Short mmCIF file of C-alpha atoms and ligand atoms in Angstrom, two decimals:
data_model
loop_
_atom_site.label_atom_id
_atom_site.label_comp_id
_atom_site.label_asym_id
_atom_site.label_seq_id
_atom_site.Cartn_x
_atom_site.Cartn_y
_atom_site.Cartn_z
CA MET A 76 0.00 0.00 0.00
CA SER A 77 1.28 3.48 -0.85
CA LEU A 78 0.85 6.91 0.71
CA LYS A 79 -1.02 7.95 -2.44
CA GLU A 80 -3.59 5.21 -1.92
CA ILE A 81 -4.31 5.87 1.75
CA GLY A 82 -4.02 9.66 1.53
CA GLU A 83 -3.11 12.14 4.24
CA PHE A 84 -5.94 11.11 6.55
CA GLY A 85 -5.40 7.37 6.06
CA PHE A 86 -1.77 8.01 6.98
CA ILE A 87 -2.73 9.89 10.16
CA ASP A 88 -5.11 7.05 11.16
CA ARG A 89 -2.37 4.52 10.53
CA ILE A 90 0.33 6.27 12.59
CA SER A 91 -2.04 7.24 15.39
CA ARG A 92 -2.34 3.61 16.43
CA GLY A 93 0.31 3.03 19.06
CA CYS A 94 0.96 6.73 19.72
CA LEU A 95 -0.97 6.94 22.99
CA ILE A 96 1.50 5.46 25.45
CA ARG A 97 0.18 7.06 28.66
CA PRO A 98 -3.58 7.63 28.24
CA GLU A 99 -4.26 8.91 31.76
CA GLY A 100 -4.64 12.67 31.65
CA VAL A 101 -5.31 12.77 27.90
CA HIS A 102 -8.87 13.81 27.07
CA THR A 103 -8.51 13.94 23.26
CA ALA A 104 -5.52 12.52 21.37
CA ILE A 105 -4.86 12.61 17.60
CA GLY A 106 -7.95 13.39 15.53
CA ASP A 107 -9.26 16.83 16.49
CA ASP A 108 -8.05 20.38 15.80
CA ALA A 109 -5.92 20.30 18.95
CA ALA A 110 -4.97 17.71 21.54
CA VAL A 111 -6.73 18.12 24.90
CA VAL A 112 -4.86 17.34 28.12
CA ARG A 113 -6.25 17.55 31.67
CA THR A 114 -4.12 19.87 33.80
CA GLY A 115 -6.37 20.08 36.85
CA ALA A 116 -10.01 19.61 37.71
CA ASP A 117 -11.12 22.85 36.08
CA ARG A 118 -8.82 23.41 33.11
CA PHE A 119 -7.92 21.71 29.87
CA LEU A 120 -4.66 22.43 28.07
CA LEU A 121 -4.97 22.57 24.26
CA VAL A 122 -1.97 21.99 21.98
CA THR A 123 -1.89 22.31 18.20
CA THR A 124 0.79 22.54 15.52
CA ASP A 125 0.97 23.35 11.82
CA LEU A 126 3.79 23.23 9.32
CA LEU A 127 4.19 25.54 6.32
CA VAL A 128 6.61 24.47 3.58
CA GLU A 129 7.74 26.69 0.71
CA ARG A 130 6.35 25.62 -2.70
CA VAL A 131 3.74 23.45 -0.94
CA HIS A 132 1.93 26.09 1.15
CA PHE A 133 3.38 29.33 -0.19
CA LEU A 134 5.61 30.81 -2.88
CA ARG A 135 8.32 32.91 -1.26
CA GLU A 136 8.54 35.22 -4.28
CA ALA A 137 4.77 35.84 -4.12
CA THR A 138 4.46 36.70 -0.43
CA SER A 139 5.78 39.31 1.93
CA GLY A 140 7.52 38.11 5.07
CA PHE A 141 4.87 39.91 7.13
CA ASN A 142 1.95 38.09 5.48
CA LEU A 143 3.71 34.73 5.76
CA GLY A 144 4.46 35.20 9.47
CA TYR A 145 0.90 36.34 10.10
CA LYS A 146 -0.58 33.33 8.31
CA ALA A 147 1.75 30.78 9.91
CA LEU A 148 0.47 31.85 13.33
CA ALA A 149 -3.14 32.47 12.22
CA VAL A 150 -3.67 28.87 11.10
CA ASN A 151 -2.64 27.64 14.55
CA LEU A 152 -4.81 30.18 16.38
CA SER A 153 -7.69 28.98 14.22
CA ASP A 154 -7.28 25.43 15.58
CA ILE A 155 -7.47 26.75 19.17
CA ALA A 156 -10.60 28.72 18.18
CA ALA A 157 -12.16 25.53 16.81
CA MET A 158 -11.81 23.93 20.28
CA GLY A 159 -13.57 26.90 21.95
CA GLY A 160 -10.27 27.85 23.59
CA THR A 161 -8.19 30.90 24.45
CA ALA A 162 -4.76 30.91 22.79
CA ARG A 163 -1.84 31.37 25.20
CA GLU A 164 1.73 30.53 24.13
CA ALA A 165 3.48 29.91 20.81
CA PHE A 166 6.76 28.20 19.82
CA VAL A 167 8.20 28.94 16.39
CA SER A 168 10.64 26.67 14.54
CA ILE A 169 12.12 27.72 11.27
CA GLY A 170 14.38 26.15 8.63
CA ILE A 171 16.08 28.93 6.67
CA PRO A 172 17.71 28.51 3.23
CA ASP A 173 20.89 30.51 2.46
CA ASP A 174 19.20 32.80 -0.04
CA CYS A 175 16.54 34.06 2.39
CA PRO A 176 17.31 37.72 3.22
CA LEU A 177 17.43 38.81 6.84
CA ALA A 178 14.96 41.60 6.03
CA PHE A 179 12.40 38.96 4.94
CA LEU A 180 12.85 37.12 8.25
CA ASP A 181 12.52 40.35 10.25
CA ASP A 182 9.32 41.03 8.36
CA LEU A 183 8.10 37.47 9.04
CA TYR A 184 8.52 37.99 12.78
CA SER A 185 6.78 41.39 12.53
CA GLY A 186 3.75 39.66 11.00
CA MET A 187 3.74 36.97 13.68
CA GLN A 188 4.25 39.46 16.50
CA HIS A 189 1.54 41.75 15.16
CA LEU A 190 -1.01 38.92 15.24
CA ALA A 191 0.30 37.54 18.56
CA ALA A 192 -0.16 40.98 20.14
CA GLY A 193 -3.72 41.17 18.80
CA PHE A 194 -4.64 37.98 20.65
CA SER A 195 -2.35 38.30 23.71
CA VAL A 196 -0.23 35.32 22.71
CA ASN A 197 3.42 35.04 23.84
CA ILE A 198 6.10 33.60 21.60
CA LEU A 199 8.07 31.63 24.18
CA GLY A 200 10.61 29.68 22.14
CA GLY A 201 11.26 27.56 19.08
CA ASP A 202 14.19 26.29 17.06
CA THR A 203 16.30 27.65 14.20
CA THR A 204 18.08 25.61 11.56
CA GLY A 205 19.37 25.89 8.00
CA SER A 206 17.51 24.39 5.08
CA LYS A 207 18.91 23.27 1.70
CA GLN A 208 16.35 25.03 -0.49
CA ASP A 209 12.94 25.72 1.01
CA LEU A 210 11.85 27.95 3.85
CA ILE A 211 10.01 25.86 6.48
CA ILE A 212 7.99 27.24 9.38
CA ASN A 213 6.44 25.15 12.14
CA ILE A 214 4.46 26.73 14.96
CA VAL A 215 3.08 25.08 18.10
CA VAL A 216 0.38 26.96 19.99
CA SER A 217 -1.06 26.11 23.39
CA GLY A 218 -4.36 27.29 24.76
CA THR A 219 -6.79 26.67 27.57
CA VAL A 220 -10.49 25.98 27.89
CA ASP A 221 -12.87 25.20 30.75
CA PRO A 222 -13.95 21.54 30.42
CA PRO A 223 -17.70 22.22 29.92
CA GLU A 224 -16.89 24.62 27.06
CA LEU A 225 -14.60 22.33 25.05
CA LEU A 226 -15.78 21.96 21.42
CA LEU A 227 -15.00 18.68 19.66
CA ARG A 228 -15.49 17.33 16.15
CA SER A 229 -17.21 14.26 17.58
CA SER A 230 -20.34 15.71 19.23
CA ALA A 231 -22.65 16.66 16.35
CA GLN A 232 -26.23 15.43 16.76
CA GLU A 233 -28.96 14.69 14.28
CA GLY A 234 -31.12 17.79 13.77
CA ASP A 235 -28.32 20.28 14.59
CA ILE A 236 -28.10 23.37 12.41
CA ILE A 237 -24.69 23.80 10.72
CA TYR A 238 -23.19 27.29 10.76
CA SER A 239 -20.11 29.03 9.39
CA THR A 240 -18.70 32.16 11.04
CA GLY A 241 -17.69 33.63 7.68
CA TYR A 242 -17.71 33.38 3.89
CA LEU A 243 -16.46 30.22 2.19
CA GLY A 244 -14.41 30.03 -1.00
CA ASP A 245 -12.82 33.49 -0.84
CA SER A 246 -9.40 32.16 0.10
CA ARG A 247 -9.28 29.75 -2.82
CA ALA A 248 -10.18 32.60 -5.17
CA GLY A 249 -7.29 34.60 -3.69
CA LEU A 250 -5.00 31.62 -4.29
CA HIS A 251 -6.16 31.44 -7.92
CA LEU A 252 -5.10 35.07 -8.39
CA ILE A 253 -1.67 34.39 -6.88
CA LEU A 254 -1.01 31.17 -8.82
CA ASN A 255 -2.03 32.76 -12.11
CA SER A 256 -0.29 36.10 -11.47
CA ILE A 257 -3.59 37.95 -11.87
CA PRO A 258 -3.30 41.46 -10.42
CA ALA A 259 -5.79 42.29 -7.64
CA ASP A 260 -6.93 45.29 -9.70
CA SER A 261 -10.33 45.89 -8.10
CA PRO A 262 -11.64 46.16 -4.52
CA GLU A 263 -13.31 42.74 -4.94
CA LEU A 264 -10.14 40.93 -6.08
CA SER A 265 -8.10 42.73 -3.47
CA ALA A 266 -10.46 41.49 -0.70
CA LEU A 267 -10.12 37.91 -2.03
CA PHE A 268 -6.32 38.22 -2.07
CA ASP A 269 -6.43 39.40 1.56
CA ALA A 270 -8.74 36.53 2.53
CA HIS A 271 -6.03 34.13 1.34
CA VAL A 272 -2.94 35.81 2.77
CA LEU A 273 -4.33 37.32 5.98
CA PRO A 274 -6.98 34.89 7.26
CA LYS A 275 -8.83 36.01 10.37
CA PRO A 276 -8.55 33.71 13.39
CA TYR A 277 -12.06 33.44 14.83
CA LEU A 278 -10.90 33.21 18.44
CA GLN A 279 -13.41 35.60 20.03
CA GLU A 280 -16.18 33.99 18.02
CA GLY A 281 -15.06 30.51 19.11
CA ARG A 282 -15.13 31.58 22.77
CA PHE A 283 -18.56 33.11 22.31
CA LEU A 284 -19.93 29.96 20.72
CA ALA A 285 -18.34 27.68 23.31
CA ALA A 286 -19.72 29.76 26.18
CA SER A 287 -23.22 29.76 24.66
CA GLY A 288 -23.66 26.15 25.76
CA CYS A 289 -25.62 25.16 22.66
CA ILE A 290 -22.83 24.30 20.20
CA HIS A 291 -22.37 20.55 19.88
CA ALA A 292 -19.42 20.23 17.47
CA ALA A 293 -16.89 22.49 15.76
CA ILE A 294 -13.94 22.47 13.35
CA ASP A 295 -12.10 25.18 11.43
CA VAL A 296 -12.22 25.19 7.64
CA SER A 297 -8.65 24.52 6.56
CA ASP A 298 -9.09 21.91 3.82
CA GLY A 299 -12.53 22.94 2.49
CA LEU A 300 -16.15 22.75 3.63
CA SER A 301 -16.87 19.25 2.27
CA SER A 302 -13.66 17.83 3.66
CA ASP A 303 -13.80 19.52 7.08
CA LEU A 304 -17.52 18.89 7.56
CA GLY A 305 -16.67 15.31 6.55
CA HIS A 306 -14.36 15.13 9.59
CA ILE A 307 -17.25 16.17 11.88
CA LEU A 308 -19.55 13.61 10.25
CA ARG A 309 -17.06 10.77 10.58
CA ALA A 310 -16.08 11.66 14.15
CA SER A 311 -19.74 12.05 15.20
CA GLY A 312 -21.19 9.12 13.19
CA VAL A 313 -23.79 11.32 11.46
CA GLY A 314 -24.61 12.74 8.01
CA ALA A 315 -25.41 16.23 6.77
CA LYS A 316 -27.53 18.04 4.23
CA LEU A 317 -26.22 21.35 2.88
CA TYR A 318 -28.39 23.94 1.13
CA ALA A 319 -26.78 25.41 -2.00
CA GLN A 320 -28.97 28.49 -1.73
CA GLN A 321 -27.74 29.25 1.76
CA MET A 322 -24.00 28.93 1.08
CA PRO A 323 -22.17 31.91 2.58
CA ILE A 324 -20.79 33.28 -0.69
CA SER A 325 -19.41 36.82 -0.66
CA SER A 326 -20.27 39.36 -3.32
CA ASN A 327 -16.51 39.47 -3.99
CA LEU A 328 -16.52 35.75 -4.84
CA GLN A 329 -19.61 36.24 -7.06
CA VAL A 330 -17.75 38.96 -9.00
CA PHE A 331 -14.65 36.74 -9.29
CA CYS A 332 -16.64 33.71 -10.47
CA SER A 333 -18.55 35.65 -13.14
CA ARG A 334 -15.32 37.24 -14.40
CA PHE A 335 -13.28 34.01 -14.56
CA GLY A 336 -16.05 31.48 -15.24
CA PHE A 337 -16.11 29.47 -12.01
CA ASP A 338 -18.98 28.06 -9.95
CA PRO A 339 -19.24 29.80 -6.55
CA ILE A 340 -20.90 26.74 -4.95
CA GLU A 341 -17.96 24.61 -6.05
CA TYR A 342 -15.58 27.17 -4.52
CA ALA A 343 -17.57 27.21 -1.26
CA LEU A 344 -17.62 23.41 -1.03
CA ALA A 345 -14.07 22.58 -2.02
CA GLY A 346 -12.07 25.76 -1.41
CA GLY A 347 -9.73 25.51 1.57
CA GLU A 348 -7.98 27.90 3.93
CA ASP A 349 -10.93 30.13 4.79
CA TYR A 350 -10.30 29.36 8.48
CA THR A 351 -13.88 30.15 9.40
CA LEU A 352 -15.38 28.07 12.19
CA LEU A 353 -17.89 25.45 11.16
CA CYS A 354 -20.12 24.49 14.07
CA THR A 355 -23.30 22.56 14.72
CA ALA A 356 -25.88 24.04 17.09
CA ASP A 357 -28.79 22.54 18.97
CA ARG A 358 -31.79 23.24 16.72
CA LYS A 359 -33.92 24.47 19.63
CA GLU A 360 -31.32 27.13 20.52
CA ALA A 361 -30.38 28.06 16.96
CA ALA A 362 -32.53 31.21 16.68
CA ARG A 363 -31.29 32.53 20.01
CA ILE A 364 -27.61 31.90 19.27
CA SER A 365 -27.89 33.52 15.83
CA GLU A 366 -29.43 36.65 17.31
CA GLU A 367 -26.94 36.88 20.14
CA TYR A 368 -24.03 36.32 17.75
CA ARG A 369 -25.18 39.11 15.47
CA ALA A 370 -25.62 41.45 18.42
CA ALA A 371 -22.13 40.60 19.72
CA PHE A 372 -20.18 40.77 16.42
CA ASP A 373 -22.37 42.81 14.10
CA ARG A 374 -22.05 40.00 11.54
CA PRO A 375 -24.30 37.00 10.91
CA LEU A 376 -23.61 33.39 11.80
CA TYR A 377 -24.34 31.77 8.43
CA PRO A 378 -26.66 28.70 8.55
CA LEU A 379 -25.82 26.37 5.67
CA GLY A 380 -27.35 23.01 6.45
CA GLU A 381 -28.34 20.47 9.04
CA ILE A 382 -27.03 17.28 10.57
CA THR A 383 -28.88 14.13 9.46
CA ASP A 384 -28.80 10.44 10.36
CA THR A 385 -27.92 9.28 6.82
CA GLY A 386 -24.17 9.05 7.33
CA ARG A 387 -23.79 10.81 3.95
CA LEU A 388 -22.97 14.35 2.92
CA GLU A 389 -25.71 15.66 0.64
CA LEU A 390 -26.31 18.95 -1.15
CA LEU A 391 -29.77 20.28 -1.91
CA GLY A 392 -29.22 22.21 -5.15
CA ALA A 393 -30.91 25.43 -6.26
CA ASP A 394 -32.99 23.12 -8.54
CA ASN A 395 -34.29 21.31 -5.41
CA ARG A 396 -32.40 18.11 -6.35
CA LEU A 397 -30.51 16.27 -3.65
CA GLN A 398 -27.06 14.97 -4.61
CA ASP A 399 -24.35 13.13 -2.71
CA ILE A 400 -21.14 15.09 -2.20
CA THR A 401 -17.76 13.43 -2.03
CA PRO A 402 -15.35 15.38 0.14
CA THR A 403 -13.05 17.13 -2.32
CA GLY A 404 -10.92 19.30 -0.09
CA TRP A 405 -7.19 19.35 0.09
CA ASP A 406 -5.29 16.09 0.73
CA HIS A 407 -1.49 16.30 0.53
CA PHE A 408 -1.06 12.90 -1.10
CA LYS A 409 -4.16 11.83 -2.98
CA ASP A 410 -4.30 12.54 -6.71
CA GLU A 411 -7.97 13.34 -7.17
P1 ADP B 662 -5.88 20.56 11.22
O1 ADP B 662 -6.21 20.72 9.76
O2 ADP B 662 -7.00 20.93 12.13
O3 ADP B 662 -4.56 21.20 11.61
P2 ADP B 662 -4.93 17.96 10.57
O4 ADP B 662 -5.86 17.44 9.53
O5 ADP B 662 -3.63 18.57 10.16
O6 ADP B 662 -5.73 19.00 11.49
O7 ADP B 662 -4.62 16.83 11.62
C1 ADP B 662 -5.65 16.01 12.15
C2 ADP B 662 -5.12 15.34 13.41
O8 ADP B 662 -3.98 14.53 13.10
C3 ADP B 662 -4.64 16.31 14.48
O9 ADP B 662 -4.98 15.74 15.73
C4 ADP B 662 -3.13 16.35 14.28
O10 ADP B 662 -2.46 16.72 15.47
C5 ADP B 662 -2.85 14.91 13.90
N1 ADP B 662 -1.63 14.74 13.08
C6 ADP B 662 -1.41 15.23 11.82
N2 ADP B 662 -0.20 14.83 11.36
C7 ADP B 662 0.35 14.07 12.33
C8 ADP B 662 1.59 13.37 12.46
N3 ADP B 662 2.50 13.37 11.46
N4 ADP B 662 1.82 12.67 13.60
C9 ADP B 662 0.90 12.67 14.60
N5 ADP B 662 -0.28 13.31 14.54
C10 ADP B 662 -0.56 14.00 13.43
MG1 MG B 663 -8.24 22.52 12.17
#
């Protein structure tokens, strides 16, 4: 069997067997957005890590150091947000190729420090090494959460309403501009470019949702709606029905899709790196939480579907036809 056949997630399943040597004290091991460790009766420690590799996750010539540093930390903060947690400390490890200018690295730390300051996160350590060719950045972030407020991928229940805290598909549109060297020559394209390079960590929103007491499950959208919702469905043993007409699609994405001939629904379903929170709320509390969220953030919580007992991911199209969706988000190894 090859890595290509089992894919990134098959690989993680495979290596996770045998990793839990000392289960006491571990609440959630491999399989959620962060690991959850008991540190006392009233506190959970959250730990998450993400790796960014040049030419896989970013093109050095197409990014500023600031934006890269910001994003490398943002994607980790997003995982803490998806657990309902407060981010606390960060550790930054970096592999630096010879041709990387010091000014770029200074700028990278400015971007990281700017975001860290915005969310009261310390950078407490890391590691520095050379690299033969590619710039490599790995960040570990810790956080905390009160046990009753922990949000997991595995707690969705049939009947729950599925929400996103923001628009879906914008980041992939921004990536399309970068990969095709299309200038962001209008306010719409410029907003899509920003959505890709400066994703917002939804930490305050995650805390708000966790404290509301009516969110059952959550994940952040890193690989794409269909793929990340798929993780909730698998972990919770449920299915979901999405409504094409309710997809949170920005007017910027609409403009982009009409100009370049893409389908916005496809972008919303399969586009990754939006880093919005996807959560499932108790149906009976859904109206209340939506109202309170709007009052708190002056933005809507976007309802886009519901949890079902089918075990499948389905999309109700604008034509009222129901079709099965195969998760099509990002996998580092699979071909399709
Ligand atoms: P996310 O997109 O939220 O960062 P991932 O899909 O990267 O999550 O990872 C899913 C789970 O697998 C997480 O619990 C993560 O810590 C774990 N994981 C990923 N890669 C490895 C690895 N090489 N060894 C051990 N655990 C891993
Ligand atoms: Mg995640």
